[in-house]
CSV table of C-alpha atoms in Angstrom, one decimal:
chain,number,residue,atom,x,y,z
A,25,MET,CA,13.7,5.8,-1.6
A,26,GLN,CA,11.0,4.3,-3.1
A,27,ILE,CA,9.6,3.8,-6.5
A,28,GLY,CA,5.8,5.4,-7.5
A,29,LYS,CA,4.1,6.4,-10.6
A,30,ILE,CA,2.7,10.5,-10.4
A,31,ILE,CA,-0.9,10.4,-10.9
A,32,GLY,CA,-2.8,13.7,-9.8
A,33,THR,CA,-1.5,16.6,-7.2
A,34,ALA,CA,-4.7,17.5,-4.6
A,35,VAL,CA,-5.8,20.7,-3.9
A,36,SER,CA,-6.0,22.2,-0.1
A,37,THR,CA,-6.9,25.8,0.5
A,38,LYS,CA,-6.7,25.4,4.1
A,39,LYS,CA,-3.7,23.4,5.2
A,40,ASP,CA,-0.7,24.5,7.8
A,41,GLU,CA,0.8,27.8,6.7
A,42,LYS,CA,4.4,26.2,6.0
A,43,LEU,CA,2.1,24.6,3.0
A,44,GLU,CA,2.2,27.4,1.4
A,45,GLY,CA,2.7,27.4,-2.3
A,46,LEU,CA,4.2,24.0,-2.2
A,47,ARG,CA,2.9,21.3,-4.8
A,48,LEU,CA,1.2,18.2,-3.4
A,49,GLN,CA,1.5,14.9,-6.1
A,50,ILE,CA,0.0,11.8,-5.7
A,51,VAL,CA,2.7,8.5,-6.0
A,52,GLU,CA,1.1,5.4,-6.5
A,53,TYR,CA,4.3,3.2,-5.5
A,54,ILE,CA,5.2,0.7,-7.9
A,55,GLU,CA,7.8,-1.8,-8.2
A,56,PRO,CA,11.4,-1.6,-10.5
A,57,SER,CA,8.5,-4.1,-13.3
A,58,GLY,CA,6.3,-1.0,-13.5
A,59,LYS,CA,3.1,-2.1,-12.4
A,60,SER,CA,1.2,-1.4,-8.6
A,61,THR,CA,1.6,-2.2,-5.4
A,62,GLY,CA,-1.5,-0.9,-3.8
A,63,SER,CA,-0.3,2.0,-1.3
A,64,HIS,CA,-0.2,5.7,-2.2
A,65,VAL,CA,1.5,8.6,-0.9
A,66,VAL,CA,0.9,12.5,-1.4
A,67,ALA,CA,4.4,14.4,-1.9
A,68,VAL,CA,5.9,17.8,-1.5
A,69,ASP,CA,7.3,18.3,-5.0
A,70,SER,CA,10.8,19.2,-5.6
A,71,VAL,CA,12.0,18.9,-8.4
A,72,GLY,CA,9.3,19.6,-11.4
A,73,ALA,CA,7.1,16.3,-11.9
A,74,GLY,CA,4.6,16.0,-13.8
A,75,VAL,CA,0.7,13.3,-13.9
A,76,GLY,CA,2.6,9.8,-15.0
A,77,GLU,CA,6.4,10.2,-14.2
A,78,VAL,CA,8.0,7.4,-12.6
A,79,VAL,CA,10.5,8.9,-9.5
A,80,LEU,CA,11.9,9.0,-6.5
A,81,VAL,CA,10.0,9.2,-3.2
A,82,ALA,CA,12.0,9.6,-0.3
A,83,CYS,CA,10.0,10.1,4.1
A,84,GLY,CA,10.5,10.9,6.5
A,85,SER,CA,12.4,13.5,8.2
A,86,SER,CA,15.0,13.2,5.3
A,87,ALA,CA,11.4,14.5,3.1
A,88,ARG,CA,12.6,18.2,5.2
A,89,LEU,CA,16.6,18.4,3.6
A,90,THR,CA,15.4,19.2,0.9
A,91,GLU,CA,15.8,23.7,0.5
A,92,THR,CA,11.6,23.2,-0.9
A,93,SER,CA,10.3,21.3,2.2
A,94,LYS,CA,13.1,22.7,4.6
A,95,GLU,CA,12.0,22.8,8.9
A,96,LYS,CA,7.3,22.3,7.1
A,97,PRO,CA,5.1,19.7,8.1
A,98,VAL,CA,6.0,17.6,5.4
A,99,ASP,CA,6.4,12.9,4.9
A,100,ALA,CA,7.7,12.9,1.7
A,101,ILE,CA,9.7,13.5,-1.4
A,102,ILE,CA,9.3,13.4,-4.6
A,103,MET,CA,14.0,13.7,-4.9
A,104,ALA,CA,14.3,12.8,-8.6
A,105,ILE,CA,12.7,11.7,-12.4
A,106,VAL,CA,13.0,8.5,-12.9
A,107,ASP,CA,15.7,7.5,-16.4
A,108,GLU,CA,16.1,4.4,-16.1
A,109,LEU,CA,15.7,1.5,-13.5
A,110,ALA,CA,18.4,-1.4,-14.1
A,111,GLY,CA,19.7,-4.6,-14.1
A,112,GLU,CA,23.3,-6.1,-15.1
A,113,GLY,CA,21.6,-6.6,-18.9
A,114,SER,CA,17.9,-5.8,-18.4
A,115,VAL,CA,16.3,-2.6,-18.1
A,116,TYR,CA,13.2,-2.7,-16.0
A,117,TYR,CA,12.3,1.1,-17.3
A,118,LYS,CA,13.1,3.3,-19.3
A,119,ASN,CA,11.9,6.4,-19.9
A,120,TYR,CA,13.5,8.3,-23.2
B,7,MET,CA,1.7,12.6,3.7
B,8,GLN,CA,-1.7,10.2,4.2
B,9,ILE,CA,-5.8,11.0,2.4
B,10,GLY,CA,-7.3,9.6,5.5
B,11,LYS,CA,-11.2,10.8,6.3
B,12,ILE,CA,-11.6,11.8,9.6
B,13,ILE,CA,-14.6,9.0,11.1
B,14,GLY,CA,-14.6,10.7,15.1
B,15,THR,CA,-12.5,12.4,17.9
B,16,ALA,CA,-10.8,10.5,20.9
B,17,VAL,CA,-11.0,12.2,24.4
B,18,SER,CA,-8.4,11.4,26.8
B,19,THR,CA,-8.7,13.2,30.7
B,20,LYS,CA,-5.0,11.2,31.8
B,21,LYS,CA,-2.3,12.1,29.2
B,22,ASP,CA,1.1,14.2,29.2
B,23,GLU,CA,0.5,17.5,30.0
B,24,LYS,CA,1.4,18.5,26.5
B,25,LEU,CA,-1.4,17.2,24.7
B,26,GLU,CA,-3.7,19.3,27.5
B,27,GLY,CA,-6.1,21.0,24.6
B,28,LEU,CA,-4.5,19.6,21.5
B,29,ARG,CA,-7.3,18.2,19.9
B,30,LEU,CA,-7.6,14.6,18.6
B,31,GLN,CA,-9.0,13.2,15.3
B,32,ILE,CA,-9.3,9.5,14.7
B,33,VAL,CA,-8.6,9.5,10.2
B,34,GLU,CA,-9.5,6.5,8.4
B,35,TYR,CA,-6.8,6.6,5.7
B,36,ILE,CA,-8.6,6.0,2.0
B,37,GLU,CA,-7.4,5.2,-1.4
B,38,PRO,CA,-7.2,8.6,-4.0
B,39,SER,CA,-10.3,6.9,-4.5
B,40,GLY,CA,-11.9,6.9,-1.3
B,41,LYS,CA,-12.7,3.5,-1.1
B,42,SER,CA,-10.6,2.7,2.8
B,43,THR,CA,-7.2,0.9,3.6
B,44,GLY,CA,-8.9,-0.5,6.3
B,45,SER,CA,-6.2,1.4,8.4
B,46,HIS,CA,-6.0,4.4,11.5
B,47,VAL,CA,-4.8,6.7,13.0
B,48,VAL,CA,-5.3,9.5,15.4
B,49,ALA,CA,-3.4,12.4,14.7
B,50,VAL,CA,-3.3,16.2,15.5
B,51,ASP,CA,-5.7,18.3,13.2
B,52,SER,CA,-3.6,21.7,13.2
B,53,VAL,CA,-6.5,23.1,10.9
B,54,GLY,CA,-9.9,22.7,12.6
B,55,ALA,CA,-10.9,19.9,10.1
B,56,GLY,CA,-14.2,17.9,11.5
B,57,VAL,CA,-15.5,15.0,11.2
B,58,GLY,CA,-16.3,13.6,7.3
B,59,GLU,CA,-13.2,15.6,6.1
B,60,VAL,CA,-10.7,14.7,3.7
B,61,VAL,CA,-7.3,15.1,5.4
B,62,LEU,CA,-4.1,15.2,4.8
B,63,VAL,CA,-2.0,13.5,7.4
B,64,ALA,CA,2.0,14.5,7.5
B,65,CYS,CA,3.9,11.5,10.5
B,66,GLY,CA,7.0,11.1,12.6
B,67,SER,CA,8.7,13.5,13.2
B,68,SER,CA,7.3,16.0,11.0
B,69,ALA,CA,3.9,15.7,12.6
B,70,ARG,CA,5.7,18.3,15.8
B,71,LEU,CA,7.2,21.1,12.5
B,72,THR,CA,3.8,22.9,13.2
B,73,GLU,CA,2.8,25.5,15.9
B,74,THR,CA,0.1,23.5,17.2
B,75,SER,CA,3.1,20.3,18.0
B,76,LYS,CA,6.2,21.5,18.0
B,77,GLU,CA,8.2,19.6,20.8
B,78,LYS,CA,5.2,16.9,21.7
B,79,PRO,CA,4.7,13.6,22.1
B,80,VAL,CA,3.2,13.6,19.3
B,81,ASP,CA,3.9,11.8,16.4
B,82,ALA,CA,1.1,12.4,13.6
B,83,ILE,CA,-1.0,15.6,12.4
B,84,ILE,CA,-3.4,16.8,10.2
B,85,MET,CA,-1.6,19.4,7.4
B,86,ALA,CA,-4.6,20.2,5.5
B,87,ILE,CA,-8.0,20.2,4.7
B,88,VAL,CA,-8.5,18.3,0.2
B,89,ASP,CA,-10.3,20.3,-1.9
B,90,GLU,CA,-9.9,18.3,-4.8
B,91,LEU,CA,-7.1,15.1,-6.3
B,92,ALA,CA,-7.6,14.5,-9.6
B,93,GLY,CA,-5.0,13.0,-11.7
B,94,GLU,CA,-4.7,14.4,-16.0
B,95,GLY,CA,-9.1,14.3,-17.2
B,96,SER,CA,-9.8,13.0,-14.5
B,97,VAL,CA,-10.8,13.4,-10.8
B,98,TYR,CA,-11.0,11.0,-8.4
B,99,TYR,CA,-12.4,13.3,-4.9
B,100,LYS,CA,-13.7,17.1,-4.4
B,101,ASN,CA,-15.5,19.0,-2.1
B,102,TYR,CA,-17.5,21.9,-3.0
C,5,MET,CA,-1.1,7.7,17.3
C,6,GLN,CA,-2.1,4.6,17.3
C,7,ILE,CA,-5.0,2.4,19.0
C,8,GLY,CA,-4.1,-0.4,21.8
C,9,LYS,CA,-4.9,-2.5,24.8
C,10,ILE,CA,-3.0,-3.8,27.2
C,11,ILE,CA,-2.1,-6.6,27.2
C,12,GLY,CA,0.5,-7.6,29.5
C,13,THR,CA,3.7,-5.8,30.8
C,14,ALA,CA,7.5,-6.6,29.7
C,15,VAL,CA,10.5,-8.1,32.1
C,16,SER,CA,13.6,-7.4,31.4
C,17,THR,CA,16.5,-7.5,33.9
C,18,LYS,CA,19.4,-7.1,31.1
C,19,LYS,CA,18.5,-3.4,29.6
C,20,ASP,CA,20.6,-0.7,28.6
C,21,GLU,CA,21.5,1.0,31.3
C,22,LYS,CA,18.3,4.0,30.6
C,23,LEU,CA,15.9,1.9,30.3
C,24,GLU,CA,16.0,1.7,34.6
C,25,GLY,CA,12.8,2.1,36.5
C,26,LEU,CA,10.8,2.5,32.5
C,27,ARG,CA,7.7,0.1,33.0
C,28,LEU,CA,7.7,-1.9,29.8
C,29,GLN,CA,3.8,-2.6,28.5
C,30,ILE,CA,2.5,-4.8,26.2
C,31,VAL,CA,0.5,-3.2,23.7
C,32,GLU,CA,-2.2,-4.4,20.6
C,33,TYR,CA,-3.2,-2.7,18.3
C,34,ILE,CA,-7.2,-2.0,18.0
C,35,GLU,CA,-9.4,-0.3,15.6
C,36,PRO,CA,-11.8,2.2,16.8
C,37,SER,CA,-14.3,-1.1,16.8
C,38,GLY,CA,-12.1,-1.6,19.6
C,39,LYS,CA,-11.1,-5.1,17.4
C,40,SER,CA,-8.4,-6.7,17.7
C,41,THR,CA,-5.3,-5.4,14.8
C,42,GLY,CA,-2.6,-8.2,14.9
C,43,SER,CA,-0.1,-6.9,15.5
C,44,HIS,CA,1.6,-5.4,19.0
C,45,VAL,CA,4.5,-2.8,20.0
C,46,VAL,CA,5.6,-2.7,23.4
C,47,ALA,CA,5.8,1.1,24.8
C,48,VAL,CA,6.5,2.8,27.4
C,49,ASP,CA,4.4,4.0,30.7
C,50,SER,CA,4.3,7.3,30.4
C,51,VAL,CA,0.6,7.9,32.3
C,52,GLY,CA,0.4,5.3,35.3
C,53,ALA,CA,-2.0,2.7,32.6
C,54,GLY,CA,-2.7,-0.6,33.8
C,55,VAL,CA,-3.2,-3.8,31.9
C,56,GLY,CA,-6.9,-3.9,30.1
C,57,GLU,CA,-6.8,-0.1,29.5
C,58,VAL,CA,-7.4,1.8,26.6
C,59,VAL,CA,-4.3,4.4,24.9
C,60,LEU,CA,-3.0,5.6,22.3
C,61,VAL,CA,1.1,5.0,21.5
C,62,ALA,CA,3.1,7.4,19.2
C,63,CYS,CA,6.3,6.0,17.6
C,64,GLY,CA,8.9,7.4,17.1
C,65,SER,CA,11.7,10.5,17.5
C,66,SER,CA,8.0,12.4,19.3
C,67,ALA,CA,8.4,9.2,21.7
C,68,ARG,CA,11.0,10.2,22.9
C,69,LEU,CA,9.4,13.8,24.2
C,70,THR,CA,7.9,13.2,27.5
C,71,GLU,CA,10.0,13.7,30.9
C,72,THR,CA,9.9,10.1,31.4
C,73,SER,CA,11.3,9.1,27.9
C,74,LYS,CA,13.8,12.3,27.3
C,75,GLU,CA,17.0,11.2,25.0
C,76,LYS,CA,16.3,7.8,25.9
C,77,PRO,CA,16.9,4.6,23.4
C,78,VAL,CA,12.6,3.9,23.2
C,79,ASP,CA,11.1,4.4,20.1
C,80,ALA,CA,7.3,3.9,21.2
C,81,ILE,CA,5.6,5.5,25.0
C,82,ILE,CA,1.5,5.8,25.8
C,83,MET,CA,0.8,8.7,26.8
C,84,ALA,CA,-3.0,9.0,26.6
C,85,ILE,CA,-5.6,7.0,27.8
C,86,VAL,CA,-8.8,6.5,26.1
C,87,ASP,CA,-11.7,7.8,27.7
C,88,GLU,CA,-13.9,7.5,24.5
C,89,LEU,CA,-13.3,7.1,20.6
C,90,ALA,CA,-16.3,9.1,18.9
C,91,GLY,CA,-17.9,9.8,15.3
C,92,GLU,CA,-21.0,12.1,14.9
C,93,GLY,CA,-23.9,10.6,16.2
C,94,SER,CA,-22.4,6.9,17.3
C,95,VAL,CA,-19.5,6.0,19.8
C,96,TYR,CA,-17.2,3.5,19.1
C,97,TYR,CA,-15.4,3.2,22.7
C,98,LYS,CA,-16.3,4.1,25.9
C,99,ASN,CA,-14.4,3.5,29.9
C,100,TYR,CA,-17.7,5.4,31.7
D,6,MET,CA,18.3,-3.0,9.3
D,7,GLN,CA,17.1,-5.0,6.3
D,8,ILE,CA,18.3,-7.0,5.0
D,9,GLY,CA,18.8,-7.1,0.6
D,10,LYS,CA,19.7,-7.7,-3.0
D,11,ILE,CA,20.7,-5.4,-5.5
D,12,ILE,CA,19.1,-5.7,-8.5
D,13,GLY,CA,19.3,-2.8,-10.7
D,14,THR,CA,20.8,1.3,-10.6
D,15,ALA,CA,18.4,3.4,-11.0
D,16,VAL,CA,19.5,6.6,-13.6
D,17,SER,CA,18.0,10.2,-12.8
D,18,THR,CA,19.5,13.1,-14.5
D,19,LYS,CA,16.6,16.0,-12.9
D,20,LYS,CA,16.6,16.0,-9.4
D,21,ASP,CA,17.6,17.8,-5.7
D,22,GLU,CA,21.4,19.0,-6.2
D,23,LYS,CA,22.4,16.8,-3.1
D,24,LEU,CA,21.6,14.4,-4.7
D,25,GLU,CA,23.9,13.6,-7.9
D,26,GLY,CA,26.3,11.7,-7.7
D,27,LEU,CA,25.3,8.7,-5.3
D,28,ARG,CA,24.6,6.1,-7.3
D,29,LEU,CA,21.3,4.7,-6.6
D,30,GLN,CA,21.5,1.3,-5.8
D,31,ILE,CA,17.4,-2.0,-6.5
D,32,VAL,CA,17.1,-3.2,-3.6
D,33,GLU,CA,15.5,-5.8,-3.5
D,34,TYR,CA,14.2,-7.0,0.1
D,35,ILE,CA,15.4,-11.0,1.0
D,36,GLU,CA,14.8,-12.9,4.4
D,37,PRO,CA,17.8,-14.7,6.4
D,38,SER,CA,17.1,-17.8,3.4
D,39,GLY,CA,17.4,-16.1,0.7
D,40,LYS,CA,13.4,-15.7,-0.4
D,41,SER,CA,12.0,-12.4,-1.5
D,42,THR,CA,9.6,-10.0,0.9
D,43,GLY,CA,8.3,-8.4,-2.4
D,44,SER,CA,9.6,-4.9,-1.5
D,45,HIS,CA,11.8,-3.4,-3.0
D,46,VAL,CA,13.8,0.2,-1.6
D,47,VAL,CA,15.7,2.4,-4.0
D,48,ALA,CA,19.1,2.9,-1.3
D,49,VAL,CA,22.1,5.0,-2.2
D,50,ASP,CA,25.1,3.0,-2.1
D,51,SER,CA,28.1,4.0,0.9
D,52,VAL,CA,30.4,0.2,0.5
D,53,GLY,CA,31.0,0.2,-3.5
D,54,ALA,CA,27.8,-2.9,-3.7
D,55,GLY,CA,27.4,-4.3,-7.5
D,56,VAL,CA,24.4,-6.2,-8.0
D,57,GLY,CA,24.0,-9.5,-7.2
D,58,GLU,CA,25.0,-8.7,-4.1
D,59,VAL,CA,23.7,-9.3,-0.7
D,60,VAL,CA,23.3,-6.2,1.3
D,61,LEU,CA,22.4,-4.2,5.1
D,62,VAL,CA,20.3,-1.0,3.9
D,63,ALA,CA,20.1,1.4,7.4
D,64,CYS,CA,15.9,3.7,6.7
D,65,GLY,CA,15.4,6.5,7.8
D,66,SER,CA,17.4,9.6,9.4
D,67,SER,CA,20.6,6.9,9.9
D,68,ALA,CA,20.8,7.1,6.5
D,69,ARG,CA,22.0,10.5,7.1
D,70,LEU,CA,24.5,9.2,9.0
D,71,THR,CA,27.3,8.4,7.0
D,72,GLU,CA,30.5,10.3,5.0
D,73,THR,CA,28.5,9.7,1.8
D,74,SER,CA,25.1,10.5,2.7
D,75,LYS,CA,25.2,13.9,4.5
D,76,GLU,CA,22.1,16.4,4.9
D,77,LYS,CA,21.0,14.9,2.1
D,78,PRO,CA,17.2,14.0,0.6
D,79,VAL,CA,17.9,10.4,0.7
D,80,ASP,CA,16.2,7.4,3.3
D,81,ALA,CA,18.5,4.7,2.3
D,82,ILE,CA,21.6,3.4,2.4
D,83,ILE,CA,23.9,0.8,2.3
D,84,MET,CA,25.9,0.4,4.6
D,85,ALA,CA,27.5,-3.0,4.3
D,86,ILE,CA,27.7,-6.3,2.3
D,87,VAL,CA,26.8,-9.2,4.0
D,88,ASP,CA,29.1,-12.0,3.6
D,89,GLU,CA,27.8,-14.5,6.0
D,90,LEU,CA,24.5,-14.1,7.6
D,91,ALA,CA,24.7,-17.5,10.2
D,92,GLY,CA,22.5,-18.7,13.2
D,93,GLU,CA,23.6,-21.8,15.6
D,94,GLY,CA,24.9,-24.3,13.4
D,95,SER,CA,23.7,-23.4,10.3
D,96,VAL,CA,23.9,-21.4,8.0
D,97,TYR,CA,21.3,-19.4,6.1
D,98,TYR,CA,23.4,-17.5,3.1
D,99,LYS,CA,27.8,-17.1,2.7
D,100,ASN,CA,30.0,-15.3,0.4
D,101,TYR,CA,33.0,-17.0,-0.1
E,29,MET,CA,9.9,-1.2,21.1
E,30,GLN,CA,9.4,-5.0,18.9
E,31,ILE,CA,9.8,-8.4,20.4
E,32,GLY,CA,11.9,-10.7,18.8
E,33,LYS,CA,14.4,-14.0,19.0
E,34,ILE,CA,18.0,-14.1,17.3
E,35,ILE,CA,17.8,-16.6,14.7
E,36,GLY,CA,21.5,-15.7,14.2
E,37,THR,CA,24.4,-13.9,12.9
E,38,ALA,CA,25.4,-11.2,10.0
E,39,VAL,CA,28.5,-10.6,9.3
E,40,SER,CA,30.3,-8.3,7.3
E,41,THR,CA,33.9,-7.2,6.5
E,42,LYS,CA,33.1,-4.7,3.7
E,43,LYS,CA,31.1,-1.5,5.5
E,44,ASP,CA,30.6,1.1,6.8
E,45,GLU,CA,33.7,2.2,9.1
E,46,LYS,CA,31.9,3.3,12.2
E,47,LEU,CA,29.8,0.3,11.6
E,48,GLU,CA,33.5,-1.1,12.6
E,49,GLY,CA,34.0,-3.8,15.9
E,50,LEU,CA,29.7,-3.2,16.4
E,51,ARG,CA,27.5,-6.8,16.9
E,52,LEU,CA,24.9,-7.3,13.9
E,53,GLN,CA,22.5,-9.9,15.3
E,54,ILE,CA,19.6,-11.6,13.0
E,55,VAL,CA,16.6,-11.2,14.7
E,56,GLU,CA,12.9,-12.4,13.8
E,57,TYR,CA,10.0,-10.6,14.9
E,58,ILE,CA,8.0,-13.0,16.9
E,59,GLU,CA,4.1,-12.2,19.0
E,60,PRO,CA,4.2,-11.6,22.7
E,61,SER,CA,2.8,-15.9,22.7
E,62,GLY,CA,6.0,-16.7,21.1
E,63,LYS,CA,5.4,-17.0,17.1
E,64,SER,CA,6.9,-15.4,14.7
E,65,THR,CA,5.7,-12.6,13.2
E,66,GLY,CA,7.4,-13.7,10.0
E,67,SER,CA,9.9,-10.4,9.6
E,68,HIS,CA,13.2,-10.0,9.8
E,69,VAL,CA,15.7,-7.0,11.3
E,70,VAL,CA,19.0,-6.9,12.0
E,71,ALA,CA,19.5,-5.4,15.6
E,72,VAL,CA,23.2,-3.9,16.3
E,73,ASP,CA,23.6,-5.4,20.1
E,74,SER,CA,23.6,-3.2,23.1
E,75,VAL,CA,23.5,-6.3,26.1
E,76,GLY,CA,25.2,-9.2,24.6
E,77,ALA,CA,22.1,-11.2,23.5
E,78,GLY,CA,23.0,-14.1,22.2
E,79,VAL,CA,21.1,-16.5,20.2
E,80,GLY,CA,18.1,-17.8,21.1
E,81,GLU,CA,17.4,-14.9,23.1
E,82,VAL,CA,14.0,-13.3,23.5
E,83,VAL,CA,14.9,-9.4,22.9
E,84,LEU,CA,13.9,-6.1,22.1
E,85,VAL,CA,14.5,-3.9,19.6
E,86,ALA,CA,14.2,0.3,19.2
E,87,CYS,CA,14.1,1.3,15.6
E,88,GLY,CA,14.6,4.7,13.4
E,89,SER,CA,16.5,7.1,15.3
E,90,SER,CA,16.2,6.0,18.8
E,91,ALA,CA,18.7,2.6,17.9
E,92,ARG,CA,21.2,5.7,17.9
E,93,LEU,CA,20.5,6.2,21.8
E,94,THR,CA,22.5,3.8,23.0
E,95,GLU,CA,26.6,4.0,23.8
E,96,THR,CA,27.3,0.8,21.7
E,97,SER,CA,25.0,3.4,18.7
E,98,LYS,CA,25.8,6.7,18.7
E,99,GLU,CA,26.2,8.9,15.4
E,100,LYS,CA,26.6,5.2,13.7
E,101,PRO,CA,24.3,4.3,10.5
E,102,VAL,CA,22.2,1.6,12.4
E,103,ASP,CA,18.4,1.7,12.7
E,104,ALA,CA,17.7,-0.5,14.6
E,105,ILE,CA,19.3,-2.0,18.3
E,106,ILE,CA,19.0,-4.4,21.6
E,107,MET,CA,18.4,-3.0,23.7
E,108,ALA,CA,17.0,-5.3,25.8
E,109,ILE,CA,16.9,-9.2,26.5
E,110,VAL,CA,13.2,-10.4,28.0
E,111,ASP,CA,13.2,-12.4,31.7
E,112,GLU,CA,9.1,-12.4,30.4
E,113,LEU,CA,6.5,-11.6,29.3
E,114,ALA,CA,2.8,-11.1,31.3
E,115,GLY,CA,-0.2,-10.3,31.3
E,116,GLU,CA,-3.4,-10.4,33.9
E,117,GLY,CA,-3.3,-13.9,35.6
E,118,SER,CA,-1.6,-15.2,32.3
E,119,VAL,CA,2.3,-16.4,30.6
E,120,TYR,CA,3.2,-15.2,27.9
E,121,TYR,CA,7.4,-16.1,27.5
E,122,LYS,CA,9.1,-16.6,30.3
E,123,ASN,CA,12.8,-17.7,30.9
E,124,TYR,CA,13.9,-18.9,34.3
């Protein structure tokens, strides 16, 4: 999974019918330190994550293994909201 | 999914027979701000998107999960036309 | 799919038995303008493309969805020879 | 597979239910020489690897082929702890 | 497939049980000219390739379509040893 921060939402009315009702979040990929990598992805939200939250994104066929995304033409899913990223004796990020 | 702008169409007469009738659009990947990333993809259109439109592209096996692309040797599909890309209190892109 | 130009052929006698009889073309990825991206891929040819031709390459599991490549350990296939790449009022590439 | 070093752990309470009980390790990709590539991945641990250890990470659908990760929305798994990386007459890395 | 040169072997005792008996080769990706791209992959060997040999590596789900790698958590396989890489009137690499 990649670490990212939600920076917005994509709105689309003309889309594949299987996408109806899915929430499409714009995620900026970040390093554990919080620094942006400069890359983005638009991912389906399966956990109720909102703008500003740090999340984990799974890509490829794995993105279709949640109830939300099953058999849909999506290649990226937000499957966790990050509380903390920590090493031994160091904390990269915390949200509490 | 990746955000991109359609910049043209690829025409091919000699191709795998499963590709007959598919529309192949040339998509330039862009950042939410609209800036080009410098990368391109040729994607099958499943939503009637035309040159100049901002779209979402799904890649990999997920690209085969639309009626248009089912069981075909394609690895990229346009599955949504973007109306708006917006953050909290900011709009990156709008098409209306 | 990615746009590329065939620059040569890979010859191999010691290979997985499922690869017998497949033609392995060396493809240099190019931008729509024809400029090299600096990356290469070795792709199975399913359309009779030769050195110098501009082609479309599908990667990943999608590369196994042609008669030529079915259930074989290959991750890249040439599934179309490009006749023209064109935008609105501009032609990036033409082969006729 | 990619070579990486575990630099920490990701903690998440709000996540897809299939992720319950999985250990999410933050892995920094490294070259055989041990030098960081600058990229990271968060991978599910299937072998009991801890912070500081050099591991192999499998990505994509292959990440779901362990008992730990079967049918779960994860796209990266730690499937081996590296003891040694060695060429002919040279050792890039050893852990003993 | 990508072109690479085997530069060593990865040794692991603590690993997913499905990996028992597989040979894990460290491959440095190269351009057709032989120049290193600076990237590496650890791939399962299915053709008896050794250090110093130029090989083709298939990645993703395709890496599981050999007898050696079937249903195993591996995402890269060596499926051919390269004898020659040649264009029209030019030879990039030869091994004989």
